[in-house]
Coordinates of C-alpha atoms and ligand atoms in Angstrom, one line a residue:
M104 CA 145.0 100.0 46.3
Q105 CA 144.4 102.3 49.0
F106 CA 147.6 102.3 52.6
P107 CA 147.8 99.6 53.7
V108 CA 148.1 101.4 56.8
N109 CA 147.2 97.7 59.0
I110 CA 149.8 96.1 57.3
F111 CA 153.0 98.6 56.8
P112 CA 154.3 99.4 60.4
A113 CA 151.9 101.1 62.7
S114 CA 154.8 104.6 62.4
S115 CA 154.6 104.7 58.5
S116 CA 153.3 107.2 55.5
I117 CA 152.9 107.9 52.8
N118 CA 153.9 111.6 52.2
S119 CA 152.9 114.6 49.9
Q120 CA 155.0 113.3 47.5
G121 CA 153.6 110.3 47.7
S122 CA 156.3 108.8 49.1
M123 CA 156.3 106.0 52.0
T124 CA 158.5 107.0 55.2
V125 CA 159.3 104.8 58.2
D126 CA 159.1 106.8 61.2
G127 CA 159.5 109.6 59.4
I128 CA 161.9 109.0 57.3
E129 CA 161.8 108.3 53.3
I130 CA 162.0 104.9 52.2
T131 CA 163.9 106.1 49.3
T132 CA 166.5 108.1 52.0
I133 CA 167.3 105.0 52.4
A134 CA 167.7 102.5 49.6
N135 CA 170.2 105.2 48.2
S136 CA 172.0 105.1 51.4
Y137 CA 172.0 101.4 51.9
G138 CA 171.5 99.9 49.1
T139 CA 168.7 96.5 48.2
P140 CA 167.5 95.0 49.2
V141 CA 167.6 96.4 52.2
M142 CA 165.1 95.7 55.6
V143 CA 164.2 98.6 57.9
Y144 CA 162.5 98.2 60.6
S145 CA 161.1 100.5 62.9
A146 CA 161.6 101.2 66.4
K147 CA 158.7 102.8 67.4
D148 CA 156.6 100.2 66.6
M149 CA 158.3 97.6 68.3
I150 CA 158.2 99.0 70.8
S151 CA 154.7 99.4 71.2
E152 CA 153.8 96.2 70.7
T153 CA 156.3 94.5 73.7
T154 CA 154.9 97.5 75.7
K155 CA 151.4 95.6 75.2
F156 CA 153.3 92.2 76.9
V157 CA 154.4 93.8 79.2
E158 CA 151.7 95.7 80.5
D159 CA 149.7 92.7 79.8
F160 CA 151.2 89.5 80.5
D161 CA 153.3 88.5 83.9
R162 CA 156.6 87.5 82.0
V163 CA 157.6 88.2 78.3
F164 CA 160.2 87.0 76.6
F165 CA 160.9 87.9 72.9
S166 CA 161.3 85.2 70.8
M167 CA 164.8 85.8 69.1
K168 CA 164.3 83.6 67.2
S169 CA 162.3 86.2 64.9
A170 CA 164.8 87.9 64.1
P171 CA 168.5 87.0 65.8
I172 CA 169.7 90.9 65.7
I173 CA 170.9 92.0 68.2
G174 CA 169.8 96.1 68.0
I175 CA 166.4 94.0 67.9
A176 CA 167.2 92.5 71.0
Q177 CA 168.3 95.7 72.9
L178 CA 165.0 97.2 72.0
V179 CA 162.5 95.2 73.2
N180 CA 164.7 94.2 75.9
S181 CA 165.4 97.8 76.9
A182 CA 160.9 97.7 77.1
G183 CA 160.8 94.9 79.4
A184 CA 161.2 91.7 77.6
G185 CA 163.2 89.2 78.0
C186 CA 164.1 86.7 75.4
N187 CA 164.1 83.2 74.5
V188 CA 166.5 81.6 72.3
A189 CA 166.4 78.3 70.8
G190 CA 170.2 77.1 71.4
D191 CA 173.7 79.0 71.5
G192 CA 173.9 80.8 68.3
E193 CA 170.6 82.6 69.6
L194 CA 172.0 82.6 73.4
Q195 CA 175.4 84.3 72.0
V196 CA 173.1 87.2 70.3
A197 CA 171.2 87.4 73.9
L198 CA 173.4 87.6 75.6
R199 CA 175.8 90.1 73.5
A200 CA 172.6 92.4 73.1
G201 CA 173.9 93.0 77.2
I202 CA 171.0 91.1 77.6
N203 CA 170.9 90.1 81.9
P204 CA 171.1 86.2 81.5
Q205 CA 168.2 85.6 84.3
N206 CA 166.0 86.8 81.3
I207 CA 166.8 84.7 79.0
L208 CA 164.6 81.2 78.7
V209 CA 166.8 78.5 76.9
H210 CA 164.8 76.2 74.6
G211 CA 165.5 73.5 71.5
N212 CA 164.2 70.1 71.1
N213 CA 167.3 67.5 71.2
K214 CA 169.6 70.6 72.3
S215 CA 173.6 69.6 72.2
E216 CA 175.8 70.1 75.1
A217 CA 177.5 72.5 74.3
D218 CA 174.0 74.1 74.1
I219 CA 173.4 73.0 78.1
A220 CA 176.8 74.1 78.8
S221 CA 176.7 77.1 77.4
A222 CA 173.1 78.3 79.2
L223 CA 174.5 76.8 82.4
Q224 CA 177.8 78.9 82.4
A225 CA 175.8 81.5 81.6
G226 CA 173.2 81.3 84.3
V227 CA 170.4 81.7 82.1
C228 CA 166.7 82.2 83.1
R229 CA 164.9 78.6 83.3
L230 CA 166.1 75.2 80.5
V231 CA 162.9 74.6 79.0
V232 CA 163.6 70.6 79.0
E233 CA 161.8 68.7 76.5
D234 CA 162.1 64.8 78.2
E235 CA 164.3 62.4 80.5
H236 CA 167.0 62.5 77.9
E237 CA 167.7 65.9 77.9
C238 CA 167.4 65.9 82.0
D239 CA 169.8 62.5 82.0
R240 CA 172.6 65.3 79.7
I241 CA 171.7 68.0 82.0
E242 CA 172.2 67.2 85.7
R243 CA 175.4 65.5 84.1
I244 CA 176.4 68.6 82.7
A245 CA 176.0 70.5 85.9
Q246 CA 177.1 68.0 87.7
D247 CA 181.2 68.4 85.4
L248 CA 180.4 73.0 86.0
G249 CA 179.5 72.3 89.7
I250 CA 176.5 73.5 89.4
E251 CA 174.1 72.2 92.1
K252 CA 171.1 74.2 90.9
V253 CA 169.1 74.3 87.6
E254 CA 165.8 75.9 87.1
V255 CA 163.2 74.4 84.5
Q256 CA 159.8 74.3 83.2
L257 CA 158.7 71.0 81.0
R258 CA 157.3 71.3 77.7
V259 CA 154.5 69.5 77.2
T260 CA 152.5 68.9 74.3
P261 CA 148.5 69.7 75.4
G262 CA 147.4 68.7 72.3
V263 CA 145.6 71.2 71.1
E264 CA 145.4 71.9 67.2
A265 CA 145.5 76.1 66.5
H266 CA 144.4 75.3 63.3
T267 CA 147.4 77.5 61.1
H268 CA 149.4 75.3 58.2
E269 CA 150.6 72.5 59.1
A270 CA 154.3 73.3 59.1
I271 CA 154.0 75.5 62.1
M272 CA 151.8 74.0 64.1
T273 CA 153.2 72.5 67.4
G274 CA 150.5 71.4 70.2
A275 CA 149.1 69.1 68.9
I276 CA 150.2 65.2 70.4
D277 CA 151.4 63.3 66.9
S278 CA 154.6 66.2 67.7
K279 CA 158.2 66.2 67.6
F280 CA 158.2 69.1 70.6
G281 CA 157.9 68.1 74.4
S282 CA 156.1 65.9 76.0
A283 CA 152.9 64.4 75.4
I284 CA 150.3 64.8 78.7
E285 CA 148.3 62.5 77.2
K286 CA 149.6 58.5 77.1
G287 CA 151.6 59.5 80.6
I288 CA 153.8 61.2 79.5
A289 CA 154.5 64.3 80.8
R290 CA 153.6 63.3 84.5
R291 CA 156.7 60.0 84.2
V292 CA 159.3 63.0 83.3
C293 CA 157.8 65.6 86.0
D294 CA 158.3 62.5 88.5
R295 CA 162.4 62.0 87.3
I296 CA 162.7 66.2 87.9
V297 CA 161.2 66.5 91.1
G298 CA 163.0 62.9 91.8
S299 CA 166.3 65.3 90.6
Q300 CA 168.5 66.7 93.0
T301 CA 170.0 69.1 90.9
L302 CA 167.2 70.2 88.3
K303 CA 164.3 71.9 89.9
L304 CA 161.0 72.8 88.3
R305 CA 158.7 75.6 88.3
G306 CA 156.7 76.0 85.6
F307 CA 154.7 74.5 82.2
H308 CA 155.4 75.1 78.6
C309 CA 153.7 75.0 75.9
H310 CA 153.6 76.9 72.5
I311 CA 150.5 75.2 70.0
G312 CA 151.7 77.0 67.3
S313 CA 151.8 80.4 64.9
Q314 CA 149.8 82.7 63.4
I315 CA 147.5 82.2 65.3
F316 CA 144.2 84.1 64.5
D317 CA 141.4 82.7 68.0
T318 CA 141.8 83.2 71.7
K319 CA 140.0 79.7 72.2
P320 CA 142.9 77.2 71.2
M321 CA 145.4 79.2 73.2
A322 CA 142.9 79.0 76.0
Q323 CA 142.5 75.6 76.2
A324 CA 146.2 75.2 76.6
A325 CA 146.5 77.4 79.2
K326 CA 143.5 75.8 80.8
I327 CA 145.2 71.9 80.4
L328 CA 148.3 73.1 81.6
A329 CA 146.8 74.1 84.6
G330 CA 144.0 71.9 85.0
F331 CA 148.6 68.8 84.7
F332 CA 149.4 71.3 87.0
V333 CA 146.9 71.3 90.6
D334 CA 146.3 67.2 89.5
L335 CA 149.9 66.9 89.8
H336 CA 150.5 69.4 92.8
K337 CA 147.5 67.6 94.6
D338 CA 149.1 64.6 93.8
Y339 CA 152.3 64.8 95.4
L340 CA 150.7 67.1 98.3
A341 CA 149.1 63.1 98.8
K342 CA 152.6 61.8 98.7
G343 CA 154.1 64.6 101.2
I344 CA 156.2 65.9 98.6
E345 CA 157.0 69.5 98.0
I346 CA 156.8 71.0 95.4
D347 CA 157.4 75.0 94.2
I348 CA 155.7 75.7 90.7
N349 CA 154.0 78.4 90.0
E350 CA 155.1 78.9 86.3
I351 CA 152.6 79.1 82.8
N352 CA 154.2 79.0 79.4
V353 CA 151.6 79.2 77.0
G354 CA 154.8 80.4 74.3
G355 CA 154.6 82.4 71.3
G356 CA 152.0 82.5 68.2
F357 CA 150.3 85.6 68.1
G358 CA 148.8 86.5 65.6
I359 CA 149.8 89.7 63.0
Q360 CA 147.9 90.7 60.0
Y361 CA 149.2 90.1 57.0
E362 CA 146.2 89.9 54.4
L363 CA 143.6 92.9 54.2
Q364 CA 140.6 90.2 55.4
D365 CA 143.0 88.9 58.5
D366 CA 141.6 90.3 62.3
P367 CA 144.1 88.3 64.8
P368 CA 142.8 88.9 68.6
S369 CA 144.6 91.8 69.8
T370 CA 147.5 91.2 73.1
I371 CA 144.9 92.1 75.9
E372 CA 142.2 90.4 74.3
M373 CA 144.5 87.1 74.2
A374 CA 145.8 87.8 77.6
R375 CA 142.3 88.2 79.3
A376 CA 140.8 84.9 77.3
V377 CA 144.4 82.8 78.8
K378 CA 144.2 84.2 82.2
S379 CA 141.1 83.5 82.8
A380 CA 141.3 79.9 81.4
V381 CA 144.1 79.8 84.2
D382 CA 143.2 81.2 87.1
Q383 CA 139.1 79.6 86.8
V384 CA 141.3 76.6 87.5
C385 CA 144.1 77.5 89.4
V386 CA 141.7 79.4 91.4
A387 CA 138.5 77.6 91.7
N388 CA 141.4 74.8 93.6
D389 CA 143.1 77.2 95.8
L390 CA 146.2 78.1 94.0
H391 CA 147.0 81.6 93.9
H392 CA 149.8 83.6 92.6
I393 CA 150.5 81.6 89.2
E394 CA 152.6 83.4 87.1
V395 CA 151.4 83.7 83.1
W396 CA 154.6 83.8 81.2
V397 CA 154.9 84.4 76.4
E398 CA 157.3 84.4 74.0
P399 CA 155.9 85.7 70.9
G400 CA 158.4 86.5 68.2
R401 CA 156.1 87.5 65.3
A402 CA 153.9 89.7 67.4
I403 CA 156.6 92.0 68.0
V404 CA 159.3 92.6 65.1
G405 CA 156.7 91.0 62.3
R406 CA 155.0 94.5 61.0
A407 CA 157.9 96.2 62.7
G408 CA 159.8 95.6 59.8
V409 CA 159.8 95.5 55.8
S410 CA 161.8 94.9 52.4
V411 CA 163.1 96.9 50.0
Y412 CA 164.0 96.0 46.7
R413 CA 164.8 97.7 43.3
V414 CA 162.9 96.5 40.4
G415 CA 164.9 95.5 37.7
S416 CA 162.9 93.7 34.7
V417 CA 159.3 94.3 33.4
K418 CA 158.1 91.4 32.0
E419 CA 154.2 90.7 30.2
I420 CA 153.7 87.5 28.4
P421 CA 150.1 87.9 27.0
G422 CA 147.5 86.2 28.1
V423 CA 149.2 85.3 30.4
R424 CA 151.0 86.9 33.0
K425 CA 153.1 90.6 33.9
Y426 CA 156.4 89.9 35.9
V427 CA 158.5 91.8 37.9
A428 CA 162.1 90.7 38.5
V429 CA 163.8 91.7 41.9
D430 CA 166.9 91.9 43.2
G431 CA 166.5 89.6 46.2
G432 CA 163.7 87.1 46.7
M433 CA 164.1 83.9 48.6
S434 CA 167.5 84.3 50.4
D435 CA 166.0 87.2 51.9
N436 CA 161.8 85.6 52.1
L437 CA 161.7 82.0 52.8
R438 CA 158.1 82.1 53.3
P439 CA 156.1 82.9 50.8
A440 CA 158.7 79.4 48.6
I441 CA 158.1 77.3 52.5
Y442 CA 154.4 78.5 53.8
G443 CA 153.0 79.8 50.5
A444 CA 152.3 83.6 52.8
V445 CA 151.9 86.4 51.7
H446 CA 153.0 90.2 52.3
L447 CA 152.0 92.7 50.6
A448 CA 154.1 94.9 48.2
W449 CA 154.0 99.0 47.6
V450 CA 155.6 101.0 45.0
D451 CA 157.3 103.7 45.9
G452 CA 155.5 106.9 44.7
K453 CA 153.0 105.2 42.4
S454 CA 150.7 103.2 44.4
G455 CA 147.8 104.8 45.0
I456 CA 147.8 107.4 42.9
H457 CA 147.9 104.5 39.5
Q458 CA 145.9 102.3 38.6
D459 CA 146.2 98.6 39.9
G460 CA 147.5 95.6 37.6
V461 CA 148.2 91.4 38.4
F462 CA 151.9 90.7 39.0
T463 CA 153.9 88.0 40.1
I464 CA 156.7 89.4 41.6
A465 CA 159.9 86.8 40.9
G466 CA 163.0 86.6 42.9
K467 CA 166.5 86.8 40.6
H468 CA 167.1 83.4 41.9
C469 CA 168.1 80.4 39.5
E470 CA 164.4 79.0 40.8
E471 CA 161.2 78.8 38.8
G472 CA 159.5 78.6 43.1
D473 CA 161.6 82.0 43.6
K474 CA 158.6 84.7 44.2
L475 CA 157.7 86.4 46.9
A476 CA 154.3 87.6 45.5
N477 CA 151.4 86.0 43.4
D478 CA 148.4 88.0 41.7
A479 CA 150.1 91.2 43.9
S480 CA 148.2 95.1 43.4
L481 CA 150.7 97.2 41.4
P482 CA 150.2 100.6 39.3
D483 CA 149.8 99.3 35.7
N484 CA 153.2 101.7 34.8
V485 CA 155.4 99.6 37.4
D486 CA 159.3 100.0 35.9
V487 CA 162.7 99.1 36.3
D488 CA 164.6 101.0 39.4
D489 CA 161.9 101.4 40.8
L490 CA 161.7 100.6 44.7
I491 CA 159.4 97.6 46.1
V492 CA 158.1 97.9 50.0
M493 CA 157.0 94.1 51.1
A494 CA 155.9 94.7 54.2
S495 CA 154.7 92.6 57.6
T496 CA 158.9 91.1 56.3
G497 CA 160.3 91.2 59.7
A498 CA 159.7 88.3 61.5
Y499 CA 161.6 85.1 60.2
S500 CA 162.9 86.3 56.7
F501 CA 165.8 87.8 58.3
A502 CA 166.2 85.0 60.4
M503 CA 165.7 82.2 57.5
S504 CA 167.8 83.8 54.8
S505 CA 170.2 81.9 52.9
N506 CA 173.2 82.5 50.3
Y507 CA 171.3 80.5 47.6
N508 CA 173.1 81.0 44.9
M509 CA 176.0 83.2 46.6
L510 CA 173.4 86.2 47.4
T511 CA 175.2 88.1 49.9
R512 CA 173.0 89.1 52.3
P513 CA 170.6 92.5 52.7
A514 CA 171.8 95.1 55.6
V515 CA 169.2 95.3 58.2
V516 CA 168.5 99.3 59.1
L517 CA 166.9 100.3 62.5
V518 CA 164.3 103.6 61.7
D519 CA 163.8 104.8 65.5
S520 CA 163.8 109.0 64.9
S521 CA 163.7 109.8 69.3
N522 CA 167.2 108.6 68.8
E523 CA 169.5 111.5 68.1
N524 CA 171.2 108.8 64.9
P525 CA 167.0 108.7 63.9
V526 CA 168.1 105.8 60.8
R527 CA 170.7 103.3 62.0
E528 CA 172.4 100.2 59.8
I529 CA 172.5 97.3 62.6
V530 CA 173.5 94.1 60.1
R531 CA 175.6 95.6 57.9
R532 CA 175.5 93.9 54.2
E533 CA 177.2 90.7 53.8
T534 CA 179.9 90.0 51.4
I535 CA 181.4 87.4 48.9
D536 CA 184.1 87.6 50.9
D537 CA 182.2 86.8 54.6
I538 CA 181.0 83.5 52.5
L539 CA 184.2 82.5 51.0
S540 CA 186.0 82.8 54.0
R541 CA 184.4 79.3 55.2
Q542 CA 185.5 78.0 51.9
H543 CA 189.1 76.4 51.7
N544 CA 191.5 76.9 48.6
Ligands
PLP837 C1 158.7 77.7 71.6 C2 158.7 78.9 70.5 N1 158.1 80.0 71.3 C3 157.9 81.3 70.8 C4 157.7 81.4 69.4 C5 157.9 82.1 68.4 O1 156.0 82.0 68.2 P1 156.1 82.8 67.2 O2 156.9 83.7 66.9 O3 154.4 82.7 66.2 O4 155.2 84.7 68.4 C6 157.7 80.2 69.0 C7 158.5 79.8 67.6 O5 157.7 79.3 66.4 C8 159.4 78.1 69.6 O6 158.8 78.0 69.1

């Protein structure tokens, strides 16, 4: 296999000794210093992806759920993005990263009282409300805290299908998220907000799914939100009600390349499609100065991160299958097990040099379904102690990691050649004591 340059971090390459490097640092050096499994992120990649969004959209809020790590939040913030958080835990990551609360959006279906109170006390930029119950709760908590005004966006479901995995498709009407535009539900919630003394409606939000590979569904969703906004504006105007809404937030979902044949649109292509859909509707109705906000997660961190494992055993069941077992698995990357996600694998110092065979990469969990890759192309001579680097694991691996089988979670290392300290641990490896500290004897 050729080194898949479009899938591993843009700053990675194979050096003259045949070893993989990320921003000039050999993977072997990192594995030897920090142990395995270890996650390695390229700062250069994350900065460059964030910059594209910041240049192409009006406001950008990095989706913390994709990689809730202080060091990453600081980095994307330095490139001009705020954060969107789902609940108080992620909010605390953003605040510890030093992100100005006016650059933080708070999401979450069924936000708890603690989530809401914490967001209001921090003074976040917007709460993205889901329904009337939440309006009641936010009003009550704001009153208790003596807060007079809470600026909100309403999360609506535009009824657009994003043609992606069912578990990550959230914009269709039958969704646990938001209020449907169809059937007049979103309109009812708008009336509830507009009639409130405390809540101030500033815009609409939708998130139609993840790994979107086509500009059309996102543009279509933006158009539906814009149409909803225009109708609402006219209607309230006719009733003599003034509203000050100018935000259309189309969420995240920007696809990245995991497999060789994947071909997602570029950020600028998405931006053009979405903005022109909004303009077509709003400018035509004399509504100017509409801002388009986005919340990318995967597109910023997905390709920037790789997971490095050490091989513990190799076995062949003649005529059936060849297995390579590594020292991590579904506890540090759940995506292959739950979504059937594919991550390309590279054996450091051997892939690209030796002839490929077909292997299943098995994790070390006591679970038959714990496979990090099926039918992966790996060099035939892959062996015990080799390092396997799995591509594009930067999004939703750390975030969904667990202690299944009481495995400790990996260290996370940031590589940044522009820093005087080019290799920096941003999350230390978990210890058994960390896990057991919650248990009583
Ligand atoms: C509301 C919201 N915004 C943004 C995102 C980020 O999505 P992605 O990482 O696919 O860009 C998600 C992910 O599910 C989400 O639920």
